[in-house]
GROMACS .gro file of C-alpha atoms in nm:
model
  463
    1MET     CA    1   1.041  -5.601  -1.495
    2ASN     CA    2   1.206  -5.566  -1.858
    3LEU     CA    3   1.390  -5.249  -1.971
    4LYS     CA    4   1.031  -5.198  -2.218
    5LYS     CA    5   0.794  -5.165  -1.919
    6ALA     CA    6   1.041  -4.947  -1.692
    7ILE     CA    7   1.050  -4.717  -1.979
    8LYS     CA    8   0.671  -4.708  -2.005
    9ILE     CA    9   0.653  -4.667  -1.652
   10MET     CA   10   0.896  -4.389  -1.649
   11CYS     CA   11   0.709  -4.218  -1.929
   12ALA     CA   12   0.390  -4.213  -1.786
   13VAL     CA   13   0.552  -4.086  -1.420
   14MET     CA   14   0.780  -3.806  -1.638
   15GLY     CA   15   0.442  -3.705  -1.824
   16SER     CA   16   0.211  -3.665  -1.538
   17LEU     CA   17   0.460  -3.483  -1.340
   18PHE     CA   18   0.576  -3.259  -1.641
   19PHE     CA   19   0.221  -3.149  -1.683
   20ILE     CA   20   0.168  -3.077  -1.295
   21HIS     CA   21   0.471  -2.895  -1.298
   22PHE     CA   22   0.422  -2.645  -1.580
   23PHE     CA   23   0.025  -2.642  -1.604
   24ASP     CA   24  -0.108  -2.698  -1.278
   25SER     CA   25  -0.245  -2.327  -1.227
   26LEU     CA   26  -0.559  -2.201  -1.071
   27ILE     CA   27  -0.713  -1.838  -1.064
   28VAL     CA   28  -0.948  -1.808  -0.754
   29ASN     CA   29  -1.158  -1.526  -0.544
   30VAL     CA   30  -1.157  -1.601  -0.192
   31SER     CA   31  -1.368  -1.317  -0.002
   32GLY     CA   32  -1.301  -1.038  -0.247
   33MET     CA   33  -0.903  -1.143  -0.299
   34GLU     CA   34  -0.783  -1.277  -0.625
   35PHE     CA   35  -0.533  -1.540  -0.588
   36ILE     CA   36  -0.326  -1.764  -0.826
   37ILE     CA   37  -0.259  -2.089  -0.683
   38ASN     CA   38   0.014  -2.319  -0.848
   39LEU     CA   39   0.175  -2.646  -0.776
   40LYS     CA   40   0.583  -2.672  -0.888
   41LEU     CA   41   0.804  -2.978  -0.790
   42SER     CA   42   1.032  -2.892  -0.586
   43TRP     CA   43   1.322  -3.097  -0.348
   44LYS     CA   44   1.128  -2.968  -0.045
   45GLY     CA   45   0.774  -2.943   0.069
   46TYR     CA   46   0.683  -2.563   0.147
   47THR     CA   47   0.399  -2.336   0.111
   48SER     CA   48   0.483  -1.976  -0.015
   49ILE     CA   49   0.286  -1.684   0.006
   50VAL     CA   50   0.362  -1.376  -0.223
   51LEU     CA   51   0.241  -1.066  -0.154
   52PRO     CA   52   0.336  -0.836  -0.441
   53PRO     CA   53   0.522  -0.596  -0.372
   54LEU     CA   54   0.591  -0.691  -0.045
   55GLY     CA   55   0.764  -0.984  -0.065
   56VAL     CA   56   0.726  -1.355   0.033
   57LEU     CA   57   0.604  -1.538   0.318
   58LYS     CA   58   0.781  -1.892   0.353
   59ALA     CA   59   0.654  -2.211   0.584
   60THR     CA   60   0.775  -2.540   0.527
   61THR     CA   61   0.462  -2.733   0.561
   62HIS     CA   62   0.455  -3.060   0.424
   63LYS     CA   63   0.688  -3.366   0.358
   64ALA     CA   64   0.600  -3.445  -0.059
   65PRO     CA   65   0.825  -3.293  -0.315
   66VAL     CA   66   0.584  -3.017  -0.395
   67GLN     CA   67   0.573  -2.634  -0.368
   68ILE     CA   68   0.262  -2.433  -0.327
   69ASN     CA   69   0.253  -2.087  -0.426
   70ILE     CA   70  -0.041  -1.824  -0.348
   71VAL     CA   71   0.004  -1.532  -0.543
   72LEU     CA   72  -0.224  -1.238  -0.424
   73GLN     CA   73  -0.291  -1.075  -0.763
   74ASN     CA   74  -0.622  -0.809  -0.676
   75ILE     CA   75  -0.844  -0.698  -0.349
   76ASN     CA   76  -1.183  -0.621  -0.426
   77LEU     CA   77  -1.238  -0.390  -0.153
   78ASP     CA   78  -1.594  -0.307  -0.222
   79PHE     CA   79  -1.689  -0.669  -0.210
   80ILE     CA   80  -1.483  -0.691   0.131
   81LYS     CA   81  -1.703  -0.446   0.289
   82SER     CA   82  -2.048  -0.604   0.181
   83ILE     CA   83  -1.925  -0.934   0.327
   84LEU     CA   84  -1.842  -0.778   0.662
   85ASP     CA   85  -2.172  -0.592   0.654
   86VAL     CA   86  -2.378  -0.905   0.618
   87ALA     CA   87  -2.169  -1.144   0.856
   88PRO     CA   88  -2.028  -0.936   1.110
   89ASN     CA   89  -1.961  -1.181   1.359
   90LYS     CA   90  -1.620  -1.375   1.372
   91ARG     CA   91  -1.754  -1.722   1.366
   92GLU     CA   92  -1.955  -1.643   1.051
   93LEU     CA   93  -1.679  -1.500   0.876
   94ILE     CA   94  -1.406  -1.759   0.936
   95LEU     CA   95  -1.688  -2.027   0.845
   96MET     CA   96  -1.744  -1.853   0.498
   97PHE     CA   97  -1.378  -1.837   0.451
   98LYS     CA   98  -1.327  -2.183   0.528
   99ASN     CA   99  -1.590  -2.296   0.302
  100GLN     CA  100  -1.458  -2.106  -0.011
  101ILE     CA  101  -1.105  -2.255   0.063
  102ASN     CA  102  -1.208  -2.585   0.090
  103HIS     CA  103  -1.421  -2.558  -0.239
  104THR     CA  104  -1.130  -2.416  -0.405
  105LEU     CA  105  -0.854  -2.708  -0.294
  106TYR     CA  106  -1.111  -2.971  -0.417
  107ILE     CA  107  -1.116  -2.770  -0.740
  108LEU     CA  108  -0.745  -2.768  -0.730
  109ALA     CA  109  -0.713  -3.128  -0.655
  110ALA     CA  110  -0.938  -3.239  -0.923
  111LYS     CA  111  -0.736  -3.025  -1.207
  112THR     CA  112  -0.409  -3.175  -1.061
  113VAL     CA  113  -0.551  -3.530  -1.084
  114LEU     CA  114  -0.642  -3.457  -1.445
  115LEU     CA  115  -0.325  -3.293  -1.543
  116GLY     CA  116  -0.138  -3.615  -1.411
  117LEU     CA  117  -0.373  -3.854  -1.597
  118LEU     CA  118  -0.316  -3.657  -1.911
  119GLY     CA  119   0.044  -3.583  -1.887
  120ALA     CA  120   0.120  -3.975  -1.850
  121ALA     CA  121  -0.126  -4.043  -2.167
  122PHE     CA  122   0.088  -3.729  -2.354
  123GLY     CA  123   0.381  -3.947  -2.284
  124GLY     CA  124   0.257  -4.266  -2.386
  125ILE     CA  125   0.145  -4.102  -2.711
  126VAL     CA  126   0.467  -3.943  -2.763
  127LEU     CA  127   0.649  -4.275  -2.765
  128ARG     CA  128   0.360  -4.428  -3.006
  129LEU     CA  129   0.227  -4.672  -2.777
  130LYS     CA  130  -0.038  -4.884  -2.824
  131ASN     CA  131  -0.384  -4.766  -2.711
  132LYS     CA  132  -0.380  -5.013  -2.416
  133GLU     CA  133  -0.041  -4.901  -2.328
  134VAL     CA  134  -0.138  -4.558  -2.354
  135VAL     CA  135  -0.459  -4.604  -2.109
  136LEU     CA  136  -0.220  -4.789  -1.883
  137CYS     CA  137   0.001  -4.483  -1.860
  138SER     CA  138  -0.296  -4.316  -1.797
  139VAL     CA  139  -0.352  -4.529  -1.481
  140ILE     CA  140   0.022  -4.507  -1.359
  141GLY     CA  141  -0.010  -4.135  -1.396
  142LEU     CA  142  -0.349  -4.127  -1.206
  143LEU     CA  143  -0.201  -4.343  -0.916
  144ILE     CA  144   0.126  -4.120  -0.913
  145THR     CA  145  -0.093  -3.803  -0.857
  146ILE     CA  146  -0.311  -3.945  -0.582
  147LEU     CA  147  -0.030  -4.069  -0.407
  148LEU     CA  148   0.146  -3.705  -0.465
  149LEU     CA  149  -0.154  -3.540  -0.350
  150THR     CA  150  -0.259  -3.792  -0.059
  151SER     CA  151   0.118  -3.714   0.063
  152VAL     CA  152   0.062  -3.367   0.070
  153PHE     CA  153  -0.274  -3.364   0.295
  154ALA     CA  154  -0.169  -3.600   0.519
  155THR     CA  155   0.175  -3.454   0.644
  156TYR     CA  156   0.023  -3.067   0.619
  157ASN     CA  157   0.110  -2.893   0.885
  158MET     CA  158  -0.052  -2.534   0.963
  159ASP     CA  159   0.171  -2.474   1.275
  160ALA     CA  160   0.484  -2.403   1.046
  161PHE     CA  161   0.294  -2.103   0.988
  162ASN     CA  162   0.437  -1.968   1.313
  163THR     CA  163   0.759  -1.983   1.233
  164PRO     CA  164   0.785  -1.856   0.874
  165GLU     CA  165   1.063  -1.756   0.660
  166TYR     CA  166   1.021  -1.381   0.526
  167SER     CA  167   1.177  -1.224   0.223
  168GLY     CA  168   1.112  -0.870   0.057
  169THR     CA  169   1.008  -0.620   0.285
  170LEU     CA  170   0.830  -0.857   0.487
  171LYS     CA  171   1.152  -0.904   0.682
  172ALA     CA  172   1.049  -0.523   0.835
  173ALA     CA  173   0.700  -0.634   0.897
  174PRO     CA  174   0.665  -0.998   1.155
  175TRP     CA  175   0.400  -0.772   1.275
  176ILE     CA  176   0.159  -0.871   1.012
  177ILE     CA  177   0.157  -1.237   1.146
  178ASN     CA  178   0.079  -1.096   1.518
  179LEU     CA  179  -0.225  -0.897   1.361
  180LEU     CA  180  -0.386  -1.194   1.154
  181ASN     CA  181  -0.336  -1.381   1.509
  182LYS     CA  182  -0.575  -1.140   1.665
  183GLY     CA  183  -0.818  -1.281   1.486
  184ILE     CA  184  -1.119  -1.137   1.234
  185SER     CA  185  -1.275  -0.979   1.540
  186GLN     CA  186  -1.039  -0.668   1.528
  187ILE     CA  187  -1.216  -0.559   1.203
  188ASN     CA  188  -1.551  -0.459   1.383
  189GLU     CA  189  -1.281  -0.227   1.628
  190LEU     CA  190  -1.161  -0.094   1.335
  191GLY     CA  191  -1.482  -0.013   1.176
  192GLN     CA  192  -1.604   0.126   1.483
  193GLN     CA  193  -1.292   0.358   1.528
  194LEU     CA  194  -1.364   0.466   1.155
  195LYS     CA  195  -1.715   0.569   1.217
  196ASN     CA  196  -1.612   0.758   1.517
  197MET     CA  197  -1.379   0.935   1.320
  198SER     CA  198  -1.637   1.025   1.095
  199ASP     CA  199  -1.849   1.164   1.351
  200ASN     CA  200  -1.558   1.372   1.488
  201ILE     CA  201  -1.480   1.508   1.139
  202SER     CA  202  -1.841   1.644   1.123
  203THR     CA  203  -1.773   1.805   1.467
  204VAL     CA  204  -1.485   1.964   1.400
  205PHE     CA  205  -1.609   2.122   1.096
  206SER     CA  206  -1.917   2.233   1.219
  207LYS     CA  207  -1.774   2.412   1.523
  208MET     CA  208  -1.495   2.573   1.280
  209ASP     CA  209  -1.756   2.787   1.078
  210GLY     CA  210  -1.707   3.069   1.363
  211ILE     CA  211  -1.314   3.120   1.296
  212GLY     CA  212  -1.269   3.422   1.110
  213PRO     CA  213  -1.132   3.491   0.762
  214ILE     CA  214  -0.794   3.564   0.642
  215ASP     CA  215  -0.742   3.919   0.531
  216GLY     CA  216  -0.799   3.996   0.192
  217ASN     CA  217  -0.986   3.656   0.171
  218ASP     CA  218  -1.053   3.696  -0.246
  219GLU     CA  219  -0.723   3.723  -0.244
  220VAL     CA  220  -0.594   3.397  -0.067
  221ILE     CA  221  -0.487   3.078  -0.208
  222ARG     CA  222  -0.578   2.796   0.009
  223VAL     CA  223  -0.299   2.506  -0.031
  224LEU     CA  224  -0.376   2.186   0.219
  225HIS     CA  225  -0.077   1.980   0.346
  226VAL     CA  226  -0.136   1.609   0.400
  227SER     CA  227   0.127   1.355   0.443
  228ASP     CA  228   0.174   0.985   0.579
  229ILE     CA  229  -0.188   0.854   0.499
  230HIS     CA  230  -0.064   0.493   0.520
  231ASN     CA  231  -0.363   0.351   0.322
  232ASN     CA  232  -0.621   0.485   0.576
  233PRO     CA  233  -0.938   0.533   0.442
  234ALA     CA  234  -1.071   0.787   0.730
  235ALA     CA  235  -0.806   1.012   0.589
  236TYR     CA  236  -0.969   1.076   0.265
  237ASP     CA  237  -1.336   1.171   0.448
  238PHE     CA  238  -1.101   1.429   0.660
  239MET     CA  239  -0.922   1.574   0.347
  240GLU     CA  240  -1.275   1.580   0.161
  241GLN     CA  241  -1.454   1.762   0.434
  242VAL     CA  242  -1.121   2.022   0.430
  243VAL     CA  243  -1.157   2.073   0.066
  244LYS     CA  244  -1.554   2.123   0.111
  245ASN     CA  245  -1.530   2.332   0.401
  246PHE     CA  246  -1.267   2.576   0.324
  247LYS     CA  247  -1.274   2.585  -0.053
  248VAL     CA  248  -0.921   2.425  -0.094
  249ASP     CA  249  -0.725   2.509  -0.408
  250PHE     CA  250  -0.482   2.227  -0.458
  251ILE     CA  251  -0.342   1.965  -0.203
  252ILE     CA  252   0.008   1.876  -0.142
  253ASP     CA  253   0.072   1.519  -0.072
  254THR     CA  254   0.451   1.460   0.094
  255GLY     CA  255   0.456   1.063   0.052
  256ASP     CA  256   0.402   0.740   0.231
  257ILE     CA  257   0.021   0.716   0.083
  258THR     CA  258   0.071   0.364   0.126
  259ASP     CA  259   0.201   0.114   0.423
  260TYR     CA  260   0.430  -0.128   0.247
  261GLY     CA  261   0.405  -0.002  -0.103
  262THR     CA  262   0.115  -0.224  -0.186
  263PRO     CA  263  -0.105  -0.066  -0.462
  264LEU     CA  264  -0.454  -0.108  -0.344
  265GLU     CA  265  -0.566   0.067  -0.666
  266ASN     CA  266  -0.925   0.074  -0.653
  267MET     CA  267  -0.924   0.254  -0.274
  268ILE     CA  268  -0.670   0.494  -0.370
  269ILE     CA  269  -0.792   0.566  -0.713
  270LYS     CA  270  -1.165   0.612  -0.562
  271ASN     CA  271  -1.071   0.802  -0.292
  272LEU     CA  272  -0.871   1.049  -0.456
  273ALA     CA  273  -1.140   1.068  -0.760
  274LYS     CA  274  -1.377   1.240  -0.496
  275LEU     CA  275  -1.126   1.520  -0.433
  276SER     CA  276  -1.227   1.785  -0.659
  277VAL     CA  277  -0.879   1.985  -0.638
  278LYS     CA  278  -0.538   1.928  -0.800
  279TYR     CA  279  -0.320   1.655  -0.619
  280ILE     CA  280   0.048   1.711  -0.637
  281TYR     CA  281   0.244   1.435  -0.483
  282VAL     CA  282   0.589   1.346  -0.389
  283SER     CA  283   0.698   0.960  -0.290
  284GLY     CA  284   0.768   0.856   0.040
  285ASN     CA  285   0.997   0.513   0.184
  286HIS     CA  286   0.669   0.330   0.189
  287ASP     CA  287   0.583   0.392  -0.123
  288SER     CA  288   0.668   0.168  -0.422
  289GLN     CA  289   0.721   0.201  -0.787
  290SER     CA  290   0.404   0.029  -0.832
  291VAL     CA  291   0.225   0.291  -0.653
  292ILE     CA  292   0.401   0.570  -0.796
  293ASN     CA  293   0.316   0.441  -1.151
  294MET     CA  294  -0.047   0.410  -1.068
  295LEU     CA  295  -0.114   0.777  -0.937
  296LYS     CA  296   0.038   0.897  -1.222
  297LYS     CA  297  -0.220   0.774  -1.434
  298ALA     CA  298  -0.476   0.930  -1.206
  299LYS     CA  299  -0.662   1.239  -1.368
  300ASN     CA  300  -0.647   1.466  -1.072
  301VAL     CA  301  -0.267   1.379  -0.943
  302ALA     CA  302   0.062   1.518  -1.057
  303VAL     CA  303   0.380   1.332  -0.974
  304LEU     CA  304   0.683   1.514  -0.887
  305ASP     CA  305   1.012   1.410  -0.863
  306GLY     CA  306   1.285   1.626  -0.975
  307LYS     CA  307   1.027   1.882  -1.152
  308MET     CA  308   0.815   2.190  -1.075
  309ILE     CA  309   0.431   2.264  -1.123
  310ASN     CA  310   0.294   2.620  -1.119
  311ILE     CA  311  -0.058   2.627  -0.958
  312ASP     CA  312  -0.261   2.933  -0.943
  313GLY     CA  313   0.079   3.103  -0.968
  314ILE     CA  314   0.263   2.929  -0.706
  315ASN     CA  315   0.563   2.733  -0.816
  316VAL     CA  316   0.561   2.407  -0.660
  317LEU     CA  317   0.891   2.179  -0.698
  318GLY     CA  318   0.923   1.816  -0.526
  319PHE     CA  319   1.135   1.548  -0.514
  320SER     CA  320   1.112   1.166  -0.452
  321ASP     CA  321   1.202   0.979  -0.158
  322PRO     CA  322   1.527   0.782  -0.233
  323ALA     CA  323   1.401   0.457  -0.105
  324SER     CA  324   1.090   0.454  -0.340
  325LYS     CA  325   1.303   0.386  -0.599
  326THR     CA  326   1.485   0.033  -0.439
  327GLY     CA  327   1.188  -0.146  -0.352
  328ASP     CA  328   1.265  -0.135   0.030
  329ILE     CA  329   1.074   0.061   0.316
  330GLU     CA  330   1.360   0.135   0.506
  331PRO     CA  331   1.429   0.513   0.522
  332PRO     CA  332   1.739   0.646   0.314
  333ASP     CA  333   2.099   0.602   0.450
  334GLU     CA  334   2.277   0.908   0.546
  335MET     CA  335   2.462   0.883   0.188
  336LYS     CA  336   2.141   0.851  -0.025
  337ILE     CA  337   2.033   1.158   0.191
  338MET     CA  338   2.349   1.357   0.092
  339GLU     CA  339   2.322   1.265  -0.266
  340GLN     CA  340   1.947   1.342  -0.250
  341ASN     CA  341   2.038   1.688  -0.088
  342LEU     CA  342   2.290   1.728  -0.331
  343LYS     CA  343   2.069   1.729  -0.640
  344ILE     CA  344   1.796   1.967  -0.503
  345HIS     CA  345   2.074   2.200  -0.441
  346GLU     CA  346   2.212   2.124  -0.824
  347TRP     CA  347   1.846   2.198  -0.918
  348LEU     CA  348   1.819   2.505  -0.766
  349ASP     CA  349   2.167   2.669  -0.877
  350ILE     CA  350   2.098   2.589  -1.237
  351SER     CA  351   1.708   2.665  -1.255
  352HIS     CA  352   1.582   3.005  -1.376
  353SER     CA  353   1.269   2.972  -1.192
  354GLU     CA  354   1.239   2.996  -0.815
  355PRO     CA  355   0.993   2.775  -0.655
  356ASP     CA  356   0.773   2.910  -0.365
  357ILE     CA  357   0.758   2.550  -0.238
  358LEU     CA  358   0.959   2.255  -0.180
  359ALA     CA  359   0.774   1.886  -0.098
  360VAL     CA  360   1.020   1.629   0.035
  361HIS     CA  361   0.897   1.367   0.236
  362ASN     CA  362   1.205   1.296   0.461
  363PRO     CA  363   1.312   1.630   0.668
  364LYS     CA  364   1.689   1.529   0.718
  365ILE     CA  365   1.693   1.579   0.315
  366THR     CA  366   1.577   1.949   0.335
  367GLU     CA  367   1.774   2.042   0.672
  368ASN     CA  368   2.044   2.253   0.519
  369LEU     CA  369   1.787   2.409   0.239
  370ILE     CA  370   1.623   2.607   0.500
  371GLY     CA  371   1.706   2.980   0.357
  372ARG     CA  372   1.710   2.881   0.023
  373VAL     CA  373   1.329   2.831  -0.055
  374PRO     CA  374   1.021   2.996   0.098
  375VAL     CA  375   0.830   2.744   0.233
  376ILE     CA  376   0.921   2.353   0.268
  377LEU     CA  377   0.696   2.093   0.310
  378ASN     CA  378   0.771   1.753   0.499
  379GLY     CA  379   0.661   1.424   0.660
  380HIS     CA  380   0.761   1.100   0.781
  381THR     CA  381   0.810   1.156   1.141
  382HIS     CA  382   0.445   1.132   1.223
  383LYS     CA  383   0.492   1.423   1.448
  384LEU     CA  384   0.345   1.783   1.345
  385ASN     CA  385   0.571   2.055   1.336
  386LEU     CA  386   0.628   2.421   1.234
  387PHE     CA  387   0.865   2.677   1.251
  388GLN     CA  388   1.058   3.016   1.076
  389ARG     CA  389   1.402   3.020   1.018
  390ASP     CA  390   1.639   3.216   0.805
  391GLY     CA  391   1.380   3.321   0.577
  392SER     CA  392   1.236   2.984   0.537
  393ILE     CA  393   0.881   2.847   0.677
  394VAL     CA  394   0.928   2.482   0.768
  395ILE     CA  395   0.611   2.287   0.806
  396ASN     CA  396   0.555   1.852   0.863
  397ALA     CA  397   0.210   1.743   0.850
  398GLY     CA  398   0.253   1.500   1.066
  399THR     CA  399   0.017   1.185   0.980
  400THR     CA  400  -0.304   1.256   0.809
  401GLY     CA  401  -0.394   0.861   0.834
  402ALA     CA  402  -0.277   0.876   1.206
  403ALA     CA  403  -0.008   0.636   1.094
  404GLY     CA  404  -0.240   0.372   0.923
  405ILE     CA  405  -0.296   0.016   1.078
  406ARG     CA  406  -0.036   0.086   1.314
  407GLY     CA  407  -0.205   0.394   1.472
  408PHE     CA  408  -0.512   0.157   1.534
  409GLN     CA  409  -0.286  -0.126   1.700
  410THR     CA  410  -0.090   0.138   1.981
  411ASN     CA  411  -0.288   0.248   2.280
  412SER     CA  412  -0.104   0.549   2.262
  413ASP     CA  413  -0.357   0.879   2.073
  414ILE     CA  414  -0.154   0.960   1.725
  415PRO     CA  415  -0.419   1.226   1.548
  416TYR     CA  416  -0.493   1.293   1.201
  417SER     CA  417  -0.318   1.603   1.132
  418ALA     CA  418  -0.306   1.848   0.818
  419VAL     CA  419  -0.180   2.197   0.770
  420LEU     CA  420  -0.415   2.425   0.549
  421LEU     CA  421  -0.175   2.731   0.401
  422TYR     CA  422  -0.286   3.069   0.286
  423PHE     CA  423  -0.074   3.183   0.037
  424LYS     CA  424  -0.131   3.576  -0.090
  425LYS     CA  425  -0.254   3.550  -0.432
  426PRO     CA  426   0.013   3.670  -0.697
  427GLY     CA  427  -0.038   3.950  -0.930
  428ASN     CA  428   0.077   4.309  -1.042
  429ASN     CA  429   0.441   4.207  -1.084
  430GLN     CA  430   0.422   4.077  -0.695
  431LYS     CA  431   0.534   3.717  -0.583
  432THR     CA  432   0.338   3.518  -0.363
  433GLY     CA  433   0.390   3.444   0.000
  434LEU     CA  434   0.275   3.241   0.279
  435MET     CA  435   0.058   3.456   0.528
  436ALA     CA  436  -0.111   3.214   0.743
  437ALA     CA  437  -0.142   2.832   0.851
  438ASP     CA  438  -0.457   2.654   1.017
  439VAL     CA  439  -0.297   2.345   1.192
  440ILE     CA  440  -0.542   2.074   1.248
  441LYS     CA  441  -0.551   1.802   1.452
  442ILE     CA  442  -0.823   1.547   1.532
  443SER     CA  443  -0.819   1.252   1.802
  444ASN     CA  444  -0.777   0.919   1.701
  445LEU     CA  445  -0.908   0.762   2.046
  446LYS     CA  446  -1.049   1.029   2.190
  447THR     CA  447  -1.362   1.285   2.089
  448GLY     CA  448  -1.097   1.611   2.112
  449PHE     CA  449  -0.979   1.808   1.820
  450GLN     CA  450  -0.727   2.096   1.816
  451VAL     CA  451  -0.701   2.394   1.549
  452GLU     CA  452  -0.449   2.674   1.583
  453ARG     CA  453  -0.424   2.941   1.340
  454VAL     CA  454  -0.085   3.054   1.308
  455PHE     CA  455   0.033   3.409   1.092
  456PHE     CA  456   0.382   3.450   0.966
  457ASN     CA  457   0.560   3.778   0.923
  458ARG     CA  458   0.919   3.902   0.872
  459GLY     CA  459   0.993   3.885   1.255
  460GLY     CA  460   0.858   3.524   1.253
  461ARG     CA  461   0.541   3.370   1.343
  462THR     CA  462   0.271   3.525   1.542
  463PRO     CA  463  -0.004   3.261   1.681
   0.00000   0.00000   0.00000
């Protein structure tokens, strides 16, 4: 083989690989999930699944020097629900998903072959080869591409995903793979539990009509404290019922509205829009910056981070969780907790206005602030708690989303919980004050519920 022929073949190969590496990308919709799939040249053959902002799951799946990237772009929850409604059977769902995947692979393969052919032809044109030589380059590019794809499909090993590599926050969530391995049948169980929850909510509030009103009912501001929703759609039904039945004036959410920082925008915004009152939010360690930015765009949401807002005469001060600014779902370390605590102390020292409520996700951050603020609201622990000390009332709403998907995985009963606060309406030079609270728990696995009304006075609390 002379030098000229070698250059022509090399040009065809390089042009083909160049086009595949830089232009082989495809946007597809699979069962309500939008993905970008692309092929890149790589020294090692692996498949990476990118779930922003969670991180990347990577497995060595084939021997060909090609990297397959699958990036989740969007989730259409309404479309997924419609699919589950018409195909509730596990086998039907798997078959439907498999057919869509196969169709996508055929399109991707066809596009890759076309790009390989065009890339080789482009290389020949750049070298100003004759028409016959350009055609020859195209054939070489076509053969190279087919050989590459054949190598990928022939050596592809799905079992490699049993031992994947994790990066980003996915390192803290290998249970996701275990959840997927349990199969689509879990969806039916989840749906039934959500239906039972809806029935329980209706039962609770129909029976709570008999609870007596707070004295001076017209002079009361009702504030609903929620926390740790963790992407559980049943939590929004819970809140909607409380807002409707108790004429809530506004809601305070002390963080972890999502689970792993995924901005499921359609679900969250749609559900928050159902709530007819102002929604005050401070971030938790599970909430990413993309989630926070999304909530800032919602009409009825006020995101607090080092600032105070006045609603109905009540001053609410809120600070974000330090972890929400790092992209890591792990709770902040002791140093970050001390820094945030110091920041709150400094704010209180220099401020000309005093907050009536301080909202912070992690209770460790506010431990030594007891006595400085009348009411402190927390979350994070998933344990509902309420106590009064040194002039402060400290309330932890537990988990309004029953710990999210993890709550459905456990055999222990994690209740849906929230606290309804009754504040005295300020006026006539009198400041507001917390008079009473309704502690609400609805069972997740059982059919029971618990409601406790707590009254507050100078001597402590009176149940």
